[in-house]
Amino acid sequence: PTSIMVGTGKGAEHGILIRDGEALEIAHRLDTIILDKTGTITKGEPSVTDIVIINDNFSEEQMLTLAASAEKGSEHPLGAAIVKAAQDRQLEITSPSYFKAVPGHGIEADISGQQILIGNQAHMDQRLIDCSGMTDRVLSIANEGKTPMFVAIDKQIAGIIAVADTLKESSAHAINAIQTMGIEVIMITGDNHQTATTIAKQVGISKVLS
């Protein structure tokens, strides 16, 4: 029908891709929209803000070098922030001999025979990495709206790399406009709950899956 041709065409003009005519026809029945955090509500251009060493066997530069080398194969914006931080310090980044992304958790990689794990608390718990004694520091970082990324080297926690991402200027306005239409907006993220709720509050979202 002409109306669908016009609708999908107008959508394309505004950068909105509509899968097919049926999707457009039933869109009026939407009652909930779920948005990812990184790169959707936020700009997806995060940068490293803090490097916290837990294990005295590693220096700040050693941990950042290994983390950046592990993240070299990652496509996630948080991984790119770690790589950029290492490049800015002119550290020597190598390619991992093994790399695996674990969706919603983090990554695992081998760098020159060392096993590197980077990700959230759940990622560490799943690999039985002891992160006890770090709760206060993690909460402090998360309360500032930063994402704490745990770094474990050879099955021992080495430290935390904190990464911050800024909101898109249009996010709060767009989310308010959707809510005004009577549609509930939910934010979903692999980030920890405290960081997620801090970001969500800034844009008026009350329901968060983290």
Short mmCIF file of C-alpha atoms in Angstrom, two decimals, residues 90-210:
data_model
loop_
_atom_site.label_atom_id
_atom_site.label_comp_id
_atom_site.label_asym_id
_atom_site.label_seq_id
_atom_site.Cartn_x
_atom_site.Cartn_y
_atom_site.Cartn_z
CA GLN A 90 52.60 4.72 24.19
CA LEU A 91 52.55 1.24 25.73
CA GLU A 92 53.45 -1.74 23.55
CA ILE A 93 50.28 -3.65 22.68
CA THR A 94 50.52 -7.20 21.34
CA SER A 95 47.91 -9.43 19.71
CA PRO A 96 46.30 -12.20 21.78
CA SER A 97 47.02 -15.79 20.78
CA TYR A 98 43.48 -16.64 21.98
CA PHE A 99 40.44 -14.40 22.35
CA LYS A 100 36.84 -15.05 23.31
CA ALA A 101 34.03 -12.60 24.02
CA VAL A 102 31.53 -13.70 26.67
CA PRO A 103 28.32 -11.73 25.95
CA GLY A 104 27.07 -9.71 28.90
CA HIS A 105 30.12 -10.61 30.97
CA GLY A 106 33.44 -9.66 29.35
CA ILE A 107 36.32 -11.31 27.55
CA GLU A 108 39.03 -13.90 28.04
CA ALA A 109 42.36 -13.96 26.21
CA ASP A 110 45.90 -15.36 26.25
CA ILE A 111 48.79 -12.90 26.03
CA SER A 112 52.28 -14.42 25.83
CA GLY A 113 51.17 -17.41 27.89
CA GLN A 114 49.26 -15.37 30.47
CA GLN A 115 45.51 -15.87 30.88
CA ILE A 116 43.64 -12.55 31.01
CA LEU A 117 40.03 -12.09 32.11
CA ILE A 118 38.33 -8.69 31.86
CA GLY A 119 34.71 -7.95 32.67
CA ASN A 120 32.06 -7.51 35.32
CA GLN A 121 31.63 -9.13 38.73
CA ALA A 122 29.56 -11.98 37.27
CA HIS A 123 32.41 -12.79 34.86
CA MET A 124 34.84 -13.06 37.78
CA ASP A 125 32.41 -15.09 39.91
CA GLN A 126 31.86 -17.55 37.06
CA ARG A 127 35.63 -18.13 36.84
CA LEU A 128 35.94 -18.38 40.67
CA ILE A 129 38.15 -15.27 40.88
CA ASP A 130 38.22 -13.90 44.44
CA CYS A 131 37.25 -10.21 44.40
CA SER A 132 36.56 -9.90 48.14
CA GLY A 133 37.64 -6.68 49.77
CA MET A 134 36.90 -4.60 46.67
CA THR A 135 33.23 -3.86 47.32
CA ASP A 136 33.64 -0.33 48.70
CA ARG A 137 35.91 0.79 45.86
CA VAL A 138 33.62 -0.74 43.23
CA LEU A 139 30.56 0.99 44.74
CA SER A 140 32.41 4.30 44.86
CA ILE A 141 33.29 4.04 41.15
CA ALA A 142 29.77 2.91 40.20
CA ASN A 143 28.14 5.75 42.17
CA GLU A 144 29.99 8.19 39.92
CA GLY A 145 28.34 6.63 36.87
CA LYS A 146 31.55 4.87 35.81
CA THR A 147 31.83 1.23 34.81
CA PRO A 148 34.32 -0.78 36.89
CA MET A 149 35.95 -3.49 34.77
CA PHE A 150 37.71 -6.21 36.75
CA VAL A 151 41.05 -7.47 35.42
CA ALA A 152 42.32 -10.93 36.42
CA ILE A 153 45.70 -12.28 35.37
CA ASP A 154 46.41 -16.01 35.64
CA LYS A 155 43.32 -16.56 37.82
CA GLN A 156 44.23 -13.83 40.31
CA ILE A 157 42.54 -10.45 40.53
CA ALA A 158 44.98 -7.73 39.43
CA GLY A 159 42.85 -4.61 39.66
CA ILE A 160 40.05 -2.49 38.24
CA ILE A 161 39.95 -0.26 35.18
CA ALA A 162 37.12 2.27 35.44
CA VAL A 163 35.57 3.58 32.24
CA ALA A 164 33.08 6.42 31.84
CA ASP A 165 30.70 7.07 28.97
CA THR A 166 28.72 10.29 28.53
CA LEU A 167 25.02 10.61 27.72
CA LYS A 168 23.87 11.59 24.26
CA GLU A 169 22.46 15.11 24.41
CA SER A 170 19.15 13.92 22.91
CA SER A 171 18.58 10.88 25.16
CA ALA A 172 16.60 12.46 28.00
CA HIS A 173 14.34 14.39 25.59
CA ALA A 174 13.72 11.35 23.37
CA ILE A 175 12.94 9.07 26.33
CA ASN A 176 10.57 11.65 27.81
CA ALA A 177 8.79 11.93 24.45
CA ILE A 178 8.31 8.15 24.29
CA GLN A 179 7.02 8.03 27.88
CA THR A 180 4.60 10.89 27.12
CA MET A 181 3.09 8.62 24.45
CA GLY A 182 2.27 6.14 27.23
CA ILE A 183 5.06 3.73 26.32
CA GLU A 184 7.23 2.30 29.10
CA VAL A 185 10.99 2.58 28.58
CA ILE A 186 13.32 -0.03 30.11
CA MET A 187 17.12 0.09 30.02
CA ILE A 188 19.13 -3.12 29.67
CA THR A 189 22.89 -3.43 30.09
CA GLY A 190 25.71 -5.81 30.99
CA ASP A 191 26.92 -3.11 33.37
CA ASN A 192 26.60 -3.44 37.15
CA HIS A 193 23.37 -2.36 38.84
CA GLN A 194 24.70 0.75 40.60
CA THR A 195 26.26 2.28 37.46
CA ALA A 196 23.19 1.33 35.43
CA THR A 197 20.72 2.98 37.84
CA THR A 198 22.89 6.12 38.05
CA ILE A 199 22.76 6.51 34.26
CA ALA A 200 19.05 5.58 34.09
CA LYS A 201 18.08 8.24 36.64
CA GLN A 202 19.75 10.93 34.51
CA VAL A 203 17.38 10.17 31.63
CA GLY A 204 14.23 9.41 33.64
CA ILE A 205 14.18 5.61 33.38
CA SER A 206 13.02 3.75 36.49
CA LYS A 207 13.18 0.13 35.34
CA VAL A 208 16.65 -1.30 34.69
CA LEU A 209 17.88 -4.81 33.84
CA SER A 210 21.60 -5.01 34.61
#
